[in-house]
PDB file of C-alpha atoms in Angstrom:
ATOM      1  CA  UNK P   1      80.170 160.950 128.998  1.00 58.00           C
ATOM      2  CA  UNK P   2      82.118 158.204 127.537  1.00 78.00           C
ATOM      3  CA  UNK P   3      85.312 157.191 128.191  1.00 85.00           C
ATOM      4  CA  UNK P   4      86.765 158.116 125.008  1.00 86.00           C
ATOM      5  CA  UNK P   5      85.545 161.728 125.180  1.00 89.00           C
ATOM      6  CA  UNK P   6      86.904 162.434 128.439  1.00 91.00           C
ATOM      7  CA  UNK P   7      90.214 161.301 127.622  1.00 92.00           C
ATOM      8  CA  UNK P   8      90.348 163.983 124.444  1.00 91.00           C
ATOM      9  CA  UNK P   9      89.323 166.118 126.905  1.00 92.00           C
ATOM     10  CA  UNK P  10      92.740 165.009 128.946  1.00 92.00           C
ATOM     11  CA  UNK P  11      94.897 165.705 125.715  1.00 91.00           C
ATOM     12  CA  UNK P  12      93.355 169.039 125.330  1.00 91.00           C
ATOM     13  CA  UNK P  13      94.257 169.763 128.634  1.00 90.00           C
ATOM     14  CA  UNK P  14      97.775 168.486 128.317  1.00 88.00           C
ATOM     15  CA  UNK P  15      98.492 170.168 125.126  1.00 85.00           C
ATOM     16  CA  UNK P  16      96.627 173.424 125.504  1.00 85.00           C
ATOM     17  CA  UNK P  17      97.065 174.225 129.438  1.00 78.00           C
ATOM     18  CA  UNK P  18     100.316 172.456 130.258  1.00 79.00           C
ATOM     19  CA  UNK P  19     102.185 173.113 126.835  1.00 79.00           C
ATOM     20  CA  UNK P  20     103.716 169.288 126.616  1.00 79.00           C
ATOM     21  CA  UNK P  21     105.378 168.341 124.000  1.00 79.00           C
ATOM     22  CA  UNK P  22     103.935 165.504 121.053  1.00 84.00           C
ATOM     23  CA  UNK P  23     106.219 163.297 122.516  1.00 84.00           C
ATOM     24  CA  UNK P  24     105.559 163.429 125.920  1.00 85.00           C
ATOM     25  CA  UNK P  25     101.541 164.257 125.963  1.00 87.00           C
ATOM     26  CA  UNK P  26     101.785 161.105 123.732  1.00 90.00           C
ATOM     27  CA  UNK P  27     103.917 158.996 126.754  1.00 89.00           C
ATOM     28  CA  UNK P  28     101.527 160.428 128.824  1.00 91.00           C
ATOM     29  CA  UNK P  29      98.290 159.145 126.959  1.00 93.00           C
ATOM     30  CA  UNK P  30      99.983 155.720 126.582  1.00 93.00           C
ATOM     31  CA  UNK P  31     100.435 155.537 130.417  1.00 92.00           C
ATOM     32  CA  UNK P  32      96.692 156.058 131.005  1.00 94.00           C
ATOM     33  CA  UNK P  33      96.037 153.748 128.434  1.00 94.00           C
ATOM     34  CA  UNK P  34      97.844 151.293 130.639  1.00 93.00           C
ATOM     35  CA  UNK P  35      95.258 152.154 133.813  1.00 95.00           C
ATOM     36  CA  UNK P  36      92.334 151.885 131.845  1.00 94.00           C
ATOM     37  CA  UNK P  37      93.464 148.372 130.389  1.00 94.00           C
ATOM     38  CA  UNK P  38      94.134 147.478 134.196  1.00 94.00           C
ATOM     39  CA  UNK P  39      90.479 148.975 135.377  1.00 93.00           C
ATOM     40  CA  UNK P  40      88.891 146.740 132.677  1.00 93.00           C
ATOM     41  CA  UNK P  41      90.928 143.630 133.211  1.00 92.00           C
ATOM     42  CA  UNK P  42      89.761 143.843 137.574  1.00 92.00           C
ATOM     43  CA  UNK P  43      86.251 145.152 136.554  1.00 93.00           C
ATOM     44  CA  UNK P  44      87.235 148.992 138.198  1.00 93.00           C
ATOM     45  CA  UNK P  45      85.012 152.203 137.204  1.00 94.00           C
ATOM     46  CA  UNK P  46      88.116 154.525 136.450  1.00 93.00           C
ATOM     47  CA  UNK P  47      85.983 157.683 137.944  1.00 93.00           C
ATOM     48  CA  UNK P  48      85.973 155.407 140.850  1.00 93.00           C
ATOM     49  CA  UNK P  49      89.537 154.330 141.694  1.00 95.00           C
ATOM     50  CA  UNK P  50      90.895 154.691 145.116  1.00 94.00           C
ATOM     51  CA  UNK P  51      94.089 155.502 146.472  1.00 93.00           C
ATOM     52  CA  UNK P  52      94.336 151.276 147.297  1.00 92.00           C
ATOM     53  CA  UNK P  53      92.967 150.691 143.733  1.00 93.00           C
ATOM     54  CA  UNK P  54      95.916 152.688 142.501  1.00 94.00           C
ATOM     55  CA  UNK P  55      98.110 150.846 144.974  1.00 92.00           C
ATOM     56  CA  UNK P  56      97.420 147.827 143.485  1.00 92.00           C
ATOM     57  CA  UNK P  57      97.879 148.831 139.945  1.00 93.00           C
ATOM     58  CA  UNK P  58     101.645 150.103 140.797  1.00 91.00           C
ATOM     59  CA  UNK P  59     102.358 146.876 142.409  1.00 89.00           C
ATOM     60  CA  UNK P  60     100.972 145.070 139.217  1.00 89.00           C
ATOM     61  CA  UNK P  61     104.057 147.017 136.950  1.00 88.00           C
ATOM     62  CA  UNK P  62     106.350 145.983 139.817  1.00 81.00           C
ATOM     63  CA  UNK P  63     105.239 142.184 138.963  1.00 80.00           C
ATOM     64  CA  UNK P  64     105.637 142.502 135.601  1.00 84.00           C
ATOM     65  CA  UNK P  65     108.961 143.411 135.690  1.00 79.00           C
ATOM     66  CA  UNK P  66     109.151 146.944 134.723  1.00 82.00           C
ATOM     67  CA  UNK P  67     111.851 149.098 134.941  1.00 79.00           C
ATOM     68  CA  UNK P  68     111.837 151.659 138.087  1.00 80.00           C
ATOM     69  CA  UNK P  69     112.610 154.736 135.806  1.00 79.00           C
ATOM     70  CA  UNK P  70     109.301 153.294 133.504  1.00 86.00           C
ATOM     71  CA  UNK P  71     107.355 152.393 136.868  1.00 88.00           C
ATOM     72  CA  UNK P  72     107.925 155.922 137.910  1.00 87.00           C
ATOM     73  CA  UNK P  73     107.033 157.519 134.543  1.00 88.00           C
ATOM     74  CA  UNK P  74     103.871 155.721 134.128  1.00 92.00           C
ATOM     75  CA  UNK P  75     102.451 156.643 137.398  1.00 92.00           C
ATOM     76  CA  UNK P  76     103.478 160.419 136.457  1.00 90.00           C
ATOM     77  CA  UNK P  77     101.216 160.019 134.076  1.00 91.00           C
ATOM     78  CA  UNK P  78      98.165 158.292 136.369  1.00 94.00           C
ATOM     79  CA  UNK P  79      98.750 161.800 138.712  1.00 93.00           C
ATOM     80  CA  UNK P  80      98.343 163.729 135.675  1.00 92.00           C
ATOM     81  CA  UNK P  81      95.200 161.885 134.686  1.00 94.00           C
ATOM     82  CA  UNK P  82      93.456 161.767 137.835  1.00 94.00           C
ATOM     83  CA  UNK P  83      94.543 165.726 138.875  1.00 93.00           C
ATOM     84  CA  UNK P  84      92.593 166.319 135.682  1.00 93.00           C
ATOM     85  CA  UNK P  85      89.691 164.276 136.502  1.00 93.00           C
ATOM     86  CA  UNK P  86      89.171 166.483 139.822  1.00 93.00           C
ATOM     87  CA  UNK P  87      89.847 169.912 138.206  1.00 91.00           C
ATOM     88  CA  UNK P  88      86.970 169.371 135.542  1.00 91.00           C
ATOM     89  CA  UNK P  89      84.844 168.011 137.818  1.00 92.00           C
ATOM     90  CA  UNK P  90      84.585 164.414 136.846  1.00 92.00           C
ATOM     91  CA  UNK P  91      85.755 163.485 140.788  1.00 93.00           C
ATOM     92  CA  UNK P  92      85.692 164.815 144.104  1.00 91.00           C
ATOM     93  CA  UNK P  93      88.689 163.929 145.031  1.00 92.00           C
ATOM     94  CA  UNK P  94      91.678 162.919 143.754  1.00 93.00           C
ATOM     95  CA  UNK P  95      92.991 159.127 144.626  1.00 94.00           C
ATOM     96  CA  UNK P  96      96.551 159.887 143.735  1.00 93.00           C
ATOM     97  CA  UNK P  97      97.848 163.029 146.002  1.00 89.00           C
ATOM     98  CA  UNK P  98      99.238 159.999 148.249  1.00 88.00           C
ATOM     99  CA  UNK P  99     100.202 157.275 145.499  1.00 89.00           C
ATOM    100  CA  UNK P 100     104.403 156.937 146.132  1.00 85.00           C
ATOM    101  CA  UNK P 101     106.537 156.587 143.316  1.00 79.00           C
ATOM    102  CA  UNK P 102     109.378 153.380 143.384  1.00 78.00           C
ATOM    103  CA  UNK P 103     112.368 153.842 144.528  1.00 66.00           C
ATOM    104  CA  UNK P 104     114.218 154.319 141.395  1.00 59.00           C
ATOM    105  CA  UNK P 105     117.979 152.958 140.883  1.00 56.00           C
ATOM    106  CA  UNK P 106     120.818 155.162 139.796  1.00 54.00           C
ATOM    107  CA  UNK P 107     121.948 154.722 136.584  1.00 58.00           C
ATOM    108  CA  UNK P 108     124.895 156.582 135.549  1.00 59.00           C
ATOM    109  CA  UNK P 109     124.718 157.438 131.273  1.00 69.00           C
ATOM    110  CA  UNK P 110     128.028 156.284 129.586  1.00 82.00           C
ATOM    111  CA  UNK P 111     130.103 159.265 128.324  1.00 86.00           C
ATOM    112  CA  UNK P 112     132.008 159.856 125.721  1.00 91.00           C
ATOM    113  CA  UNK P 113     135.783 161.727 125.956  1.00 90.00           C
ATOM    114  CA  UNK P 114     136.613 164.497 123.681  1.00 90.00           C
ATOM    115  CA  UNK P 115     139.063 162.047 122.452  1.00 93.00           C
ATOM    116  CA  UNK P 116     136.110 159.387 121.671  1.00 94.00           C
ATOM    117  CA  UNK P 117     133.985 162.119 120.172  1.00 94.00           C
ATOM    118  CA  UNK P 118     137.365 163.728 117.777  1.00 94.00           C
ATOM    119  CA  UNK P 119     137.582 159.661 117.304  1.00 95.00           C
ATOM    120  CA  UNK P 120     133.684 159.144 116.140  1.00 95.00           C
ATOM    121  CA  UNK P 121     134.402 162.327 114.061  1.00 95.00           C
ATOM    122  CA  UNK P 122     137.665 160.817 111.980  1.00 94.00           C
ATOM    123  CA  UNK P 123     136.197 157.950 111.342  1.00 94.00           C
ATOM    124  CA  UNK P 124     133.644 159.371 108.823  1.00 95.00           C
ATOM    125  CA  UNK P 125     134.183 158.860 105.279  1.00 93.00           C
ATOM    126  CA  UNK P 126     133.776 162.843 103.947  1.00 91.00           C
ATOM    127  CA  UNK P 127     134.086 161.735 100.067  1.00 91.00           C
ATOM    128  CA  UNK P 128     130.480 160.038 100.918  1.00 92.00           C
ATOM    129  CA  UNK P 129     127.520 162.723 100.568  1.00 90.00           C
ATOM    130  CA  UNK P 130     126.181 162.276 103.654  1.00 94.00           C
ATOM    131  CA  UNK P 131     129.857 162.180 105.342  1.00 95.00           C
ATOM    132  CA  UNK P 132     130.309 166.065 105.827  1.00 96.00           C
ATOM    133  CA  UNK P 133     126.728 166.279 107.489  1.00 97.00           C
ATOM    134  CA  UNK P 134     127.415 163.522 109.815  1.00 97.00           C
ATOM    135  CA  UNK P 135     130.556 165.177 111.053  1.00 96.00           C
ATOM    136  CA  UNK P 136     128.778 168.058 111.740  1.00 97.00           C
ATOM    137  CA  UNK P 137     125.581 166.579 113.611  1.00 97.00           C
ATOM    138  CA  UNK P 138     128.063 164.709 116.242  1.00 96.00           C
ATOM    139  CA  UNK P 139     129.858 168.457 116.659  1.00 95.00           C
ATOM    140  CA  UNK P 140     126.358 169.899 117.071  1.00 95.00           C
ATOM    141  CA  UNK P 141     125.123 167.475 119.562  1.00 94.00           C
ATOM    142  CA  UNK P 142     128.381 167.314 121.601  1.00 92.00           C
ATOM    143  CA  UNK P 143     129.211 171.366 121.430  1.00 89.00           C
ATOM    144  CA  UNK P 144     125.923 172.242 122.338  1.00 90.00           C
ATOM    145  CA  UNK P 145     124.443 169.389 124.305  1.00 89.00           C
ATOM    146  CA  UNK P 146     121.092 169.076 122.178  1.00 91.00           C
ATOM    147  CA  UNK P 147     118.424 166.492 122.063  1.00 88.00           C
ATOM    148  CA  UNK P 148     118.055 164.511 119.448  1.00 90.00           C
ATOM    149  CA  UNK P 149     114.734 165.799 118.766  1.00 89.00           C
ATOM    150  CA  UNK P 150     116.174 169.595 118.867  1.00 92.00           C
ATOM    151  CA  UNK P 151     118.573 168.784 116.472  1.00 94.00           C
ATOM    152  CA  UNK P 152     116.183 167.392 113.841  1.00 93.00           C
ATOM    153  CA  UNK P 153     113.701 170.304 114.069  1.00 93.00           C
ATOM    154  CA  UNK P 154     116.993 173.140 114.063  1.00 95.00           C
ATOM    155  CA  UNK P 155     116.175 175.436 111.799  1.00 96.00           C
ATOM    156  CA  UNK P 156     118.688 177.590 109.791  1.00 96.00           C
ATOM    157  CA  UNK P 157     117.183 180.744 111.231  1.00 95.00           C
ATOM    158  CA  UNK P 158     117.880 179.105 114.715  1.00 95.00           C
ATOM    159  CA  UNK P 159     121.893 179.295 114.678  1.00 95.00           C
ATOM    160  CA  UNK P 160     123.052 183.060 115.021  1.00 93.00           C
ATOM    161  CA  UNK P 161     126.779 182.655 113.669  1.00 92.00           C
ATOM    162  CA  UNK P 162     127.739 185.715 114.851  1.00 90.00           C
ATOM    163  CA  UNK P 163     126.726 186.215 118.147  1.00 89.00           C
ATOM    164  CA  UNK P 164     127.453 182.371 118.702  1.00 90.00           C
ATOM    165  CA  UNK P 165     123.839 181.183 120.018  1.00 90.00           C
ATOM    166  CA  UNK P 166     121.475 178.612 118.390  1.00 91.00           C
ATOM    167  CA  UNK P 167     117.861 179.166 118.975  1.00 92.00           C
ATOM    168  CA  UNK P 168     116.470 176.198 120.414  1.00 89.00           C
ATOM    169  CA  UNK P 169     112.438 175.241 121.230  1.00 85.00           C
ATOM    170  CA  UNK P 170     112.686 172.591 123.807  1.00 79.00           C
ATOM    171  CA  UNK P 171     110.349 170.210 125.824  1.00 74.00           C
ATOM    172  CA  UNK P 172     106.729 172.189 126.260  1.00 71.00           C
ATOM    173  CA  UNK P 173     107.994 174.635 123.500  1.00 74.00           C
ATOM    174  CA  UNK P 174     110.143 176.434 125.972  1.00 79.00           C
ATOM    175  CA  UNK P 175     113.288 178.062 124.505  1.00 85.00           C
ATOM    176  CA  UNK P 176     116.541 179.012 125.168  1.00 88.00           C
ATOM    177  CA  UNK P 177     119.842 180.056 123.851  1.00 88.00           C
ATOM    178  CA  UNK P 178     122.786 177.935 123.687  1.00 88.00           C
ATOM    179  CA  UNK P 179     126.333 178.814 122.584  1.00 88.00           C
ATOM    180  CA  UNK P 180     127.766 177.154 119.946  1.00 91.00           C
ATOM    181  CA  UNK P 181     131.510 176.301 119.625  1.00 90.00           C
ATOM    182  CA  UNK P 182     133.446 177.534 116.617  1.00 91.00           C
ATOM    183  CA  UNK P 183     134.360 174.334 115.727  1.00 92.00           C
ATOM    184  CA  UNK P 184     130.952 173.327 115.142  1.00 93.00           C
ATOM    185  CA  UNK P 185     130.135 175.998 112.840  1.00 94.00           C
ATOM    186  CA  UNK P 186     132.954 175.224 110.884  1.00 94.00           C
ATOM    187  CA  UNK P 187     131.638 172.211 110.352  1.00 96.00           C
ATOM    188  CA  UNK P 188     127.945 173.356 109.554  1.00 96.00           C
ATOM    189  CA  UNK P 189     129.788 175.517 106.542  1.00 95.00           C
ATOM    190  CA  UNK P 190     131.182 172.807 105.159  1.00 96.00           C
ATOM    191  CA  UNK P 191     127.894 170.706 105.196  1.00 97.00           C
ATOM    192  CA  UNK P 192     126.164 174.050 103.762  1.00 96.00           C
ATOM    193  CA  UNK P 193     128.294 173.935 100.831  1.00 95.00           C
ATOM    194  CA  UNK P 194     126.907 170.549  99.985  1.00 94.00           C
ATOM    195  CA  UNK P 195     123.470 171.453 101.423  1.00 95.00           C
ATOM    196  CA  UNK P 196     123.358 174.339  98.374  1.00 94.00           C
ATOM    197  CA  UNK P 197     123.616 171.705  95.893  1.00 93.00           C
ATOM    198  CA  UNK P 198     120.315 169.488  97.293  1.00 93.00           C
ATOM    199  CA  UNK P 199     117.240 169.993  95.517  1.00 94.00           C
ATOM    200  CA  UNK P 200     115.409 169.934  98.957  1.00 96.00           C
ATOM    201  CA  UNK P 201     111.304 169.580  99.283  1.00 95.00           C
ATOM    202  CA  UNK P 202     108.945 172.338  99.594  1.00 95.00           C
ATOM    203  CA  UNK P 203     108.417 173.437 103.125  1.00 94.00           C
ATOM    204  CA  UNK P 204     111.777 171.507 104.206  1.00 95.00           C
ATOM    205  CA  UNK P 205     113.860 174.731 103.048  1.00 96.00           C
ATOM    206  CA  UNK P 206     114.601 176.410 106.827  1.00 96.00           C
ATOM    207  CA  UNK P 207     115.858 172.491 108.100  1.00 96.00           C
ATOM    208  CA  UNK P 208     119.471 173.035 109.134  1.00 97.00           C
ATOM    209  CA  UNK P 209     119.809 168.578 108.440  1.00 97.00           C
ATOM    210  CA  UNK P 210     118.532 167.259 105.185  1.00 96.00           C
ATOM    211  CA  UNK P 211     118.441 163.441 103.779  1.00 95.00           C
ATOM    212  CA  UNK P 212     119.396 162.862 100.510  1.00 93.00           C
ATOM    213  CA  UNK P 213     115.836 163.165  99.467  1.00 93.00           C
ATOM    214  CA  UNK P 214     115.553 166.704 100.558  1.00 95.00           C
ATOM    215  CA  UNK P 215     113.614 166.366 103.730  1.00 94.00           C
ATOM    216  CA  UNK P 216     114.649 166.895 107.535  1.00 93.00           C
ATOM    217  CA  UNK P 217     115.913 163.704 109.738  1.00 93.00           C
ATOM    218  CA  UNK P 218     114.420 161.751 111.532  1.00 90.00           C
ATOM    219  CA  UNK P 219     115.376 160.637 115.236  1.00 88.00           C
ATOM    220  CA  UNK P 220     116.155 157.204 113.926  1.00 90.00           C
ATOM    221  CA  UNK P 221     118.369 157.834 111.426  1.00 92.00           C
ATOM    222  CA  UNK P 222     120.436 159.865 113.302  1.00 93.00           C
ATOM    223  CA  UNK P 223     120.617 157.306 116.363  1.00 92.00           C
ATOM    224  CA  UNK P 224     121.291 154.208 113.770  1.00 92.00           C
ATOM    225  CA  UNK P 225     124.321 156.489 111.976  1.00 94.00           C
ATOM    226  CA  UNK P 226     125.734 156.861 115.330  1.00 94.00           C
ATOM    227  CA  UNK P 227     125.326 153.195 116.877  1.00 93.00           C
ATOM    228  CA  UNK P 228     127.112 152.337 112.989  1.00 93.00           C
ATOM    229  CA  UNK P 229     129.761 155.049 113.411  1.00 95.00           C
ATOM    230  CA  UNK P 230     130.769 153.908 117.064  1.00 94.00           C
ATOM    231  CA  UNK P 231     131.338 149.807 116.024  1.00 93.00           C
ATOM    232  CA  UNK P 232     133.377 151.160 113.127  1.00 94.00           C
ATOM    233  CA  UNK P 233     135.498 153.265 115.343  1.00 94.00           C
ATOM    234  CA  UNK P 234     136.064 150.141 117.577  1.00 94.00           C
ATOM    235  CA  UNK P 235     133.817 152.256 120.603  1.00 93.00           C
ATOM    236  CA  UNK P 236     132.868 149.353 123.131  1.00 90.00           C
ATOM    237  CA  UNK P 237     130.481 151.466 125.037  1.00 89.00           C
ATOM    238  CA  UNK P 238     127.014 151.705 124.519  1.00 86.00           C
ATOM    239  CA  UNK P 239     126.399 154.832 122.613  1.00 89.00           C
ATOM    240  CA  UNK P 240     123.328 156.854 121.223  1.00 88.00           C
ATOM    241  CA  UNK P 241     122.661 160.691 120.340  1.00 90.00           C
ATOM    242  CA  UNK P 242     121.851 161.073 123.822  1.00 87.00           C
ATOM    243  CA  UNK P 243     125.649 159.858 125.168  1.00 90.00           C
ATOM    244  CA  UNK P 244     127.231 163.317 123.578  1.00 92.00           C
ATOM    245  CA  UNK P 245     124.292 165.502 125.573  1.00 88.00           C
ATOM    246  CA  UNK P 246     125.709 163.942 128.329  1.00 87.00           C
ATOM    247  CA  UNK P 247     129.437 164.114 127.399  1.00 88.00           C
ATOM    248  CA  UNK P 248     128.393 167.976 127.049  1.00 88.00           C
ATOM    249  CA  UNK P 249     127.219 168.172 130.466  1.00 85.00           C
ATOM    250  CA  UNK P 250     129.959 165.911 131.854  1.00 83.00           C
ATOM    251  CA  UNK P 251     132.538 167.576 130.283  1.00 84.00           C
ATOM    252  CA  UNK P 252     131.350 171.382 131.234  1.00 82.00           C
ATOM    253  CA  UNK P 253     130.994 169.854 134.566  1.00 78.00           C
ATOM    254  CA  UNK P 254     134.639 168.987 134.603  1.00 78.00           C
ATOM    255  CA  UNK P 255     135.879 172.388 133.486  1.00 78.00           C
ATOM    256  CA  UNK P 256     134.039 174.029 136.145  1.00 78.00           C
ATOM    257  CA  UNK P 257     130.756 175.017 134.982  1.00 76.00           C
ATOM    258  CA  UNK P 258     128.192 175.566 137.451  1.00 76.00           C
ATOM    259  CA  UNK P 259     125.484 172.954 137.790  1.00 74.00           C
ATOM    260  CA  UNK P 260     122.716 176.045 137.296  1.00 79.00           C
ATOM    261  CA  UNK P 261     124.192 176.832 133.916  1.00 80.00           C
ATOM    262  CA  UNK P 262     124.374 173.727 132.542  1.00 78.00           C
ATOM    263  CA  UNK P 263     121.035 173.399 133.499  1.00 81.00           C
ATOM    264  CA  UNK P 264     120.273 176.449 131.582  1.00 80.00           C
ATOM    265  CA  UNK P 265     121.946 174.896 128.712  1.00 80.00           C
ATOM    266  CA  UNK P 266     120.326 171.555 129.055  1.00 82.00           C
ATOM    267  CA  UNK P 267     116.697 173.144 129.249  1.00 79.00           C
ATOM    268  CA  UNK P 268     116.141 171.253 132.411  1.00 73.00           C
ATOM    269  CA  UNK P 269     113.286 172.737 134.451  1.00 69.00           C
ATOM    270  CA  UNK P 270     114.365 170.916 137.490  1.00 65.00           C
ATOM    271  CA  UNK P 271     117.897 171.037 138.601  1.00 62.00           C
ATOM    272  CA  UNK P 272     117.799 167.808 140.625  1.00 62.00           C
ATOM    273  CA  UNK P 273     117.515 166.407 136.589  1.00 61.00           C
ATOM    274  CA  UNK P 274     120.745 167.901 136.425  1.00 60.00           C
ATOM    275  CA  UNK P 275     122.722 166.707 139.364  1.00 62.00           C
ATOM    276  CA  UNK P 276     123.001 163.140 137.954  1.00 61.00           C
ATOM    277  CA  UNK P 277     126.494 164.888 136.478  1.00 60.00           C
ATOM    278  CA  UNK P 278     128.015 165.190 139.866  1.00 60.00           C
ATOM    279  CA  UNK P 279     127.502 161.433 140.269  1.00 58.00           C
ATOM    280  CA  UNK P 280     129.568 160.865 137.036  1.00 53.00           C
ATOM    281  CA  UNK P 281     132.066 163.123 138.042  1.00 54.00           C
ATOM    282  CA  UNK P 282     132.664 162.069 141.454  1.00 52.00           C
ATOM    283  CA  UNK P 283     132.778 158.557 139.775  1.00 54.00           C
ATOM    284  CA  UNK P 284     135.540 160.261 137.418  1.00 53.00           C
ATOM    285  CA  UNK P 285     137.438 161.849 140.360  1.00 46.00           C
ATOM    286  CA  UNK P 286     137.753 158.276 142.021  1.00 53.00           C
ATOM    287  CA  UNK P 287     139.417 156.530 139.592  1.00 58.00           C
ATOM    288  CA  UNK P 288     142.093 159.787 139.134  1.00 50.00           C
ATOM    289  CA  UNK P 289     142.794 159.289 142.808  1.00 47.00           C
ATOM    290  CA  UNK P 290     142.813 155.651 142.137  1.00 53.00           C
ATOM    291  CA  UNK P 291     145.331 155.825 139.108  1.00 58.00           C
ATOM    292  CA  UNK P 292     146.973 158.492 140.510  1.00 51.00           C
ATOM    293  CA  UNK P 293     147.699 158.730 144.010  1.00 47.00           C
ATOM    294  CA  UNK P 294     151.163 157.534 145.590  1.00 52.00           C
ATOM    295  CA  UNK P 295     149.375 154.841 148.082  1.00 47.00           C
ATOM    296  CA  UNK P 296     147.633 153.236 145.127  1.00 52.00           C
ATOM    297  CA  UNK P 297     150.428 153.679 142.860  1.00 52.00           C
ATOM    298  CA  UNK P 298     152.359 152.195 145.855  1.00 51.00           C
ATOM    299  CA  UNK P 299     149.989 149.222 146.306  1.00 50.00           C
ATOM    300  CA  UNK P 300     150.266 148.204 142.391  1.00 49.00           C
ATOM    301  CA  UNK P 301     154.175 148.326 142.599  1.00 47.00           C
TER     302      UNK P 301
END
């Protein structure tokens, strides 16, 4: 069987019996795609490979540079690939039960304070069409801690005003409820009102976030309107639509919340994804008691 066939087979598998997402299955081919290149390049038969062979390969992204968090992505994909390979029979054995991820630094995500956020929020122009929408996108992303790509596929029969919830079909089509503030669906009324006037494309009716040319958003333009809105507003820090998920999490985290229900509200299917939020608050909590406590305060006098 060719090469090509078997990996169709692979995306069948991925998007059939593990439910990914386009997104991902597509990271996922693109990884493998990156093995293969490497198998042809040192004359390797992938069906083949070794747990050394492998070995090699993950030192070759080290040389080149690449990023732990990619480095560890990209071999994620190489399991997935060769797990496959040994449940349909196309190996004995797989080479990469034993194949050790990098070591991968912490990175802490900027945040953004509620101050920041009502700041990113007064500094859109409403008397522009697209003004009122915009306002209500950053109160949607930072009141209910979406993902960009969650917010661009919401559909109007996803947000239950009254009971408070939004619908929303996350990574592997998994769902979940997620409140949503009050102030946020203020704002979605007021972008309704100028949503009713749209003459919006067939089949782009149920979107909750139009263009002006009647069809849904894309990831882009929503992460270019935000980069533009945060230089206007003077914000230094480096910003996308992913910064107010994390000023969600960051700031539940703050008032209390349990790490297992913002994970619930995240849509995080491991909780250790999660507990990057403690580092960010423990990194908050030091500079309180560094501002704040009477030897510091002490030492700047």
């Amino acid at each position: 069987m060719a090469m090509s066939d078997t990996l169709r087979a692979f995306r069948r598998h991925l998007r059939l019996l593990r439910g990914l997402s386009p997104n991902t299955l597509d990271a996922y081919m693109h990884d493998v795609g990156k093995l293969l290149a490497w198998c042809e390049a040192e004359g390797k038969d992938p069906l083949r490979l070794e747990l050394s062979d492998l070995e090699t390969f993950s030192a070759s992204l080290h040389d080149l540079g690449i990023a732990s968090s990619t480095h560890a992505r990209i071999l994620c994909g190489v399991r997935a690939f060769c797990h496959f390979l040994e449940l349909d029979g196309y190996i004995e054995q797989d080479p990469s039960e034993l194949l050790e991820s990098p070591i991968q630094d912490q990175h802490l995500p900027e945040v953004l304070s509620t101050q920041e956020v009502d700041q990113l929020e007064a500094g859109i122009d409403t008397d522009k069409w697209e003004g009122q929408r915009n306002r209500a996108i950053i109160e949607v992303l930072f009141s209910c801690g979406l993902r960009v790509s969650e917010l661009v596929s919401l559909r109007l029969s996803q947000v239950y005003e009254e009971e408070g919830y939004v619908r929303i079909t996350g990574k592997g089509s998994k769902e979940r409820l997620v409140p949503i503030s009050p102030a946020a669906i203020r704002e979605l009324h007021q972008w309704y009102e100028d949503r009713s006037q749209m003459r919006i494309k067939p089949g782009e009716e149920d979107y909750v976030f139009l263009n002006r040319r009647g069809s849904h958003l894309t990831r882009t333009m929503i992460l270019i309107m935000i980069k533009r809105l945060a230089a206007q507003v003077g914000i230094k820090k480096t910003i996308s639509p992913h910064t107010l998920r994390h000023s969600f999490a960051t700031a539940l985290l703050e008032g209390g919340a349990s790490l297992r229900a913002i994970q619930a509200m995240l849509g995080h299917e491991n909780i250790g994804t999660t507990q990057i939020y403690t580092h960010i608050d423990m990194t908050t909590l030091r500079q309180e008691v560094l501002e704040h406590h009477p030897r510091n305060i002490r030492r700047r006098g």
